[in-house]
Amino acid sequence: MGKKSRVKTQKSGTGAASVISPKEMMNLVSDLLQKCSGPAPAPGKEWEEYIQIRSLVEKIRKKQKGLSVVFDGTRDDFFPELMSWAAENGASCEGFEISNFAEEGYGLKATRDIKAEEMFLWIPRKMLMTVESAKNSVLGPLYSQDRILQAMGNVTLAFHLLCERANPASFWLPYIRTLPSEYDIPLYFEEDEVHYLQSTQAIHDVFSQYKNTARQYAYFYKIIQTHPNASKLPLKDSFTYDDYRWAVSSVMTRQNQIPTEDGSHVTLALIPLWDMCNHTNGLITTGYNLEDDRCECVALQDYKQDEQIYIFYGTRSNAELVIHNGFFHDNNSHDRVKIKLGVSKSERLYAMKAEVLARAGIPSSSIFALHCSEPPISAQLLAFLRVFCMTEDELKEYLVGDHAIDKIFTLGNAEFPVSWENEIKLWTFLETRTTLLLKTYKTSTEDDRSLLEKPDLSFHSKVAIKLRLAEKEILEKAMASGKSKREHFQKQLEEGAPLPKYEESNISLLENSVSDSKLPIILRKLEEADEAGEEELKMNEALSDENAGGDVLVNGDSKQLSGTETENRETPYGEGSA
């Protein structure tokens, strides 16, 4: 989704060679690497650091003007070649065509009626760009020596893409030529457009994305210029920041996990043609068929001829869609706002609370989420808040009381309050916390709605304001829910209503309920875990470097596609910024 690609017509290798010497560029890059590798800024200083890094990046971009590799013509010119290449290599090319859908950009349009769950698209492995194909390419020698490439498949894919783009004989050139020349993720925002994201929950991830991309570019620029195993890469004479930004953005908006050929583990891949599909709400309908060694996709719903064919990218919040895909989804049923909560280690009851939480499979400090739906909190967050607000006597009941182990299963179940007082405390806490979070924004929801009416807003500015407004609306709903719940349980207490008691027969409510609020939290994975943490850990273990915006992918459920059991291991990201 997003805007149509804006393809430049400049030629590679012209314009900048006489402007800057290799030594001068190396000095600029060294300054950038040093600036991006320092300690994290003090609270309140993140914007200042972002501006300083951005200033260095813009200096480098200015000096490199005219050196980036681009293709003549427009994306439209290369779509027929993409379809021919796909057909020649065993992909399905019947029943759809590539079409431009206004603000959503390019996508797939049905050329005939397609039934729900009908397999309409498959892509064989040989068409995919994977970490394995990268290791077997000209990038192989450097990969074998560089710990960052070995630790981070998304970075490997970005360099694989750059090397193949520079090779006129590349097998993947018909695919690469159809990729957008620019994207709508925050890496491409102007400074004033990023400013609209100030005070949002998403701004930290935006800063990290920009800083990590700049740091990786500086690191790899030096590697390409000095490492013996990089001498044969087609990047030594021209490796610009814009090139790297384009490559990591292409990977970020398209990467998916698939099983390796032997099925023993997963690898990252770019999936040509399939990644043209745009996003809507629904279920994941793509899987990998190991027997036929291909990616397969069934229709999410019935499609009539000339209708756009959509897929579901996964349960992503609008912040994730904006940061990693470059668009805002107006009807996102999975939208949510992060909220970091923890039990203070200095609290007198910390050990008891931490133990109850541990038995429930919940850390004593974690990132949770407030959801756009009702109730705004998940079973995990309800359980955490109940323990967070417990008295010493209540904690003992869940540690050593009768049926203490069984009662752990009720912590995330709205049907079994710990006590009326506990419910009042937790909903009061939620109401107060969301009120405070709303006060951190510099504009109101009314201000944002008025801004969106301005006709001269850029696409990026509109996306940023929509994201800011959506966060506030979620917080306002959570605040209202907290107030309503607090008043309800206050009334229960005042009227002396009997407290529902846990009985062994109640376990059926916990095991078979559809409602998230009734699920036994010990059996569920914490959905609100900070996804960036795993990638950042990989980078820190490698060379104290972080992720250039690559996404951590989660596994989907196994799917039955046309009678063949396939393992669906992708969080699909489609066109992103068409």
Coordinates of C-alpha atoms in Angstrom, one line a residue, residues 356-575:
V356 CA 2.8 -15.2 41.6
L357 CA 3.5 -13.6 38.2
A358 CA 6.2 -16.2 37.5
R359 CA 3.8 -19.0 38.3
A360 CA 1.4 -17.4 35.8
G361 CA 4.2 -17.2 33.2
I362 CA 4.3 -13.4 33.2
P363 CA 7.5 -11.4 33.8
S364 CA 7.5 -8.8 36.7
S365 CA 8.3 -6.1 34.1
S366 CA 7.1 -6.2 30.5
I367 CA 5.6 -4.3 27.6
F368 CA 1.9 -4.9 27.3
A369 CA -0.7 -3.4 25.1
L370 CA -3.9 -1.4 25.2
H371 CA -6.2 -2.6 22.4
C372 CA -8.7 -0.6 20.2
S373 CA -11.3 -3.3 21.0
E374 CA -13.4 -3.9 24.2
P375 CA -12.1 -4.9 26.6
P376 CA -9.0 -2.8 26.0
I377 CA -6.7 -5.2 28.0
S378 CA -5.8 -8.8 27.3
A379 CA -5.9 -11.7 29.8
Q380 CA -2.2 -11.2 30.4
L381 CA -2.5 -7.6 31.3
L382 CA -5.5 -8.2 33.5
A383 CA -3.6 -10.9 35.3
F384 CA -0.6 -8.6 35.7
L385 CA -2.7 -5.7 37.1
R386 CA -4.5 -8.0 39.5
V387 CA -1.2 -9.2 41.0
F388 CA 0.2 -5.6 40.8
C389 CA -2.7 -4.4 43.1
M390 CA -2.8 -7.4 45.5
T391 CA -2.5 -7.0 49.2
E392 CA -0.2 -9.3 51.2
D393 CA -3.1 -11.5 52.3
E394 CA -4.3 -11.8 48.7
L395 CA -0.9 -12.8 47.5
K396 CA -0.7 -15.5 50.2
E397 CA -3.9 -17.0 48.8
Y398 CA -2.3 -17.4 45.4
L399 CA 0.9 -18.8 46.9
V400 CA 0.0 -21.1 49.8
G401 CA -3.8 -20.9 50.1
D402 CA -6.3 -23.7 49.2
H403 CA -6.2 -24.5 45.5
A404 CA -3.4 -21.9 45.1
I405 CA -2.0 -23.6 41.9
D406 CA -5.5 -23.9 40.3
K407 CA -6.3 -20.2 41.2
I408 CA -3.4 -19.1 39.1
F409 CA -5.5 -20.0 36.1
T410 CA -8.1 -17.5 37.1
L411 CA -5.9 -14.5 37.1
G412 CA -6.6 -13.6 33.5
N413 CA -10.3 -14.5 33.7
A414 CA -12.7 -11.6 34.1
E415 CA -15.2 -14.0 35.7
F416 CA -13.2 -14.5 38.9
P417 CA -12.1 -11.2 40.6
V418 CA -9.5 -11.5 43.4
S419 CA -11.7 -9.2 45.4
W420 CA -13.9 -6.2 44.7
E421 CA -11.3 -3.9 46.2
N422 CA -8.6 -5.4 43.9
E423 CA -10.8 -4.8 40.9
I424 CA -11.4 -1.2 41.9
K425 CA -7.6 -0.6 42.4
L426 CA -6.6 -2.1 39.0
W427 CA -9.2 -0.2 37.0
T428 CA -8.4 3.0 38.9
F429 CA -4.8 2.4 38.1
L430 CA -5.6 2.0 34.4
E431 CA -7.7 5.1 34.3
T432 CA -5.0 7.2 36.0
R433 CA -2.2 5.8 33.9
T434 CA -4.0 6.4 30.6
T435 CA -4.9 9.9 31.7
L436 CA -1.3 10.7 32.4
L437 CA -0.2 9.2 29.0
L438 CA -2.8 11.4 27.2
K439 CA -1.3 14.5 28.9
T440 CA 2.1 13.8 27.2
Y441 CA 0.7 14.7 23.8
K442 CA 1.1 18.3 22.7
T443 CA -2.2 18.2 20.7
S444 CA -5.7 17.0 21.4
T445 CA -7.8 14.6 19.3
E446 CA -9.8 17.6 18.1
D447 CA -6.5 19.3 17.0
D448 CA -5.5 16.3 15.0
R449 CA -8.8 15.9 13.3
S450 CA -8.6 19.6 12.3
L451 CA -5.1 19.1 10.9
L452 CA -6.2 16.2 8.8
E453 CA -8.6 18.5 7.0
K454 CA -5.8 20.7 5.7
P455 CA -5.6 20.1 1.9
D456 CA -1.8 20.8 1.6
L457 CA -0.7 18.0 4.0
S458 CA 1.9 15.6 2.5
F459 CA 1.2 11.9 2.5
H460 CA 3.8 11.3 5.2
S461 CA 2.4 14.1 7.4
K462 CA -1.1 12.7 7.1
V463 CA 0.1 9.2 8.0
A464 CA 1.9 10.6 11.1
I465 CA -1.1 12.5 12.3
K466 CA -3.4 9.6 11.7
L467 CA -1.1 7.4 13.8
R468 CA -0.9 10.0 16.6
L469 CA -4.7 10.4 16.6
A470 CA -5.3 6.6 16.7
E471 CA -3.0 6.3 19.7
K472 CA -5.0 8.9 21.6
E473 CA -8.3 7.4 20.7
I474 CA -7.1 4.0 22.1
L475 CA -5.9 5.7 25.3
E476 CA -9.2 7.6 25.6
K477 CA -11.2 4.3 25.2
A478 CA -9.0 2.6 27.8
M479 CA -9.5 5.6 30.2
A480 CA -13.3 5.5 29.7
S481 CA -13.3 1.7 30.2
G482 CA -11.3 2.0 33.4
K483 CA -13.7 4.6 34.7
S484 CA -16.7 2.5 33.8
K485 CA -15.2 -0.7 35.4
R486 CA -14.1 1.2 38.5
E487 CA -17.7 2.5 39.0
H488 CA -19.2 -0.9 38.4
F489 CA -17.0 -2.7 41.0
Q490 CA -17.4 0.1 43.4
K491 CA -21.2 -0.5 43.2
Q492 CA -20.6 -4.2 43.7
L493 CA -18.6 -3.5 46.8
E494 CA -21.2 -1.0 48.2
E495 CA -24.1 -3.4 47.6
G496 CA -22.2 -6.3 49.2
A497 CA -22.5 -8.5 46.1
P498 CA -21.1 -12.0 46.7
L499 CA -17.7 -12.6 45.1
P500 CA -17.7 -15.4 42.5
K501 CA -15.6 -18.2 43.9
Y502 CA -13.4 -20.5 42.0
E503 CA -14.4 -24.1 41.9
E504 CA -12.8 -27.1 40.2
S505 CA -15.8 -27.4 37.9
N506 CA -15.1 -23.9 36.6
I507 CA -12.0 -25.1 34.7
S508 CA -14.2 -25.7 31.6
L509 CA -14.7 -21.9 31.4
L510 CA -11.0 -21.5 31.3
E511 CA -10.2 -24.1 28.7
N512 CA -12.8 -23.6 26.0
S513 CA -13.8 -20.0 26.1
V514 CA -13.5 -17.9 22.9
S515 CA -13.1 -14.7 24.9
D516 CA -9.5 -13.6 25.4
S517 CA -10.3 -12.4 28.9
K518 CA -11.1 -15.9 30.0
L519 CA -8.1 -17.8 28.6
P520 CA -5.7 -19.4 31.1
I521 CA -2.9 -17.0 30.7
I522 CA -0.3 -19.6 31.7
L523 CA -1.1 -21.4 28.4
R524 CA -0.7 -18.3 26.2
K525 CA 2.4 -16.6 24.8
L526 CA 2.8 -13.0 25.8
E527 CA 1.6 -11.2 22.7
E528 CA 2.9 -7.8 23.8
A529 CA 6.6 -8.8 24.0
D530 CA 8.9 -6.1 22.6
E531 CA 9.6 -7.5 19.1
A532 CA 12.7 -5.4 18.5
G533 CA 14.4 -6.9 21.5
E534 CA 15.4 -10.2 19.9
E535 CA 17.0 -8.5 16.8
E536 CA 18.8 -5.9 19.0
L537 CA 20.2 -8.7 21.1
K538 CA 21.6 -10.4 18.0
M539 CA 23.3 -7.2 16.9
N540 CA 24.7 -6.5 20.4
E541 CA 26.1 -10.1 20.5
A542 CA 27.7 -9.6 17.1
L543 CA 29.4 -6.2 17.1
S544 CA 27.4 -4.0 19.5
D545 CA 25.4 -2.9 16.5
E546 CA 21.6 -3.0 16.1
N547 CA 19.0 -3.8 13.6
A548 CA 18.5 -1.5 10.6
G549 CA 14.7 -1.6 10.9
G550 CA 14.3 -5.3 10.0
D551 CA 11.3 -6.9 11.5
V552 CA 11.3 -9.8 13.9
L553 CA 8.9 -12.4 12.2
V554 CA 6.6 -14.6 14.1
N555 CA 5.2 -18.0 13.1
G556 CA 1.7 -18.4 11.8
D557 CA -0.4 -21.5 12.3
S558 CA -0.1 -24.5 10.1
K559 CA -2.5 -24.4 7.2
Q560 CA -4.1 -27.0 4.9
L561 CA -3.7 -25.8 1.4
S562 CA -5.5 -27.8 -1.3
G563 CA -5.1 -31.0 0.6
T564 CA -1.4 -30.6 1.3
E565 CA -0.2 -29.9 4.8
T566 CA 2.1 -26.8 4.6
E567 CA 3.9 -25.0 7.3
N568 CA 2.9 -21.4 7.4
R569 CA 5.9 -19.6 9.0
E570 CA 5.5 -16.1 7.7
T571 CA 4.1 -12.8 8.9
P572 CA 3.3 -11.7 5.4
Y573 CA 4.2 -8.1 4.4
G574 CA 2.8 -7.2 1.1
E575 CA 3.4 -4.3 -1.2

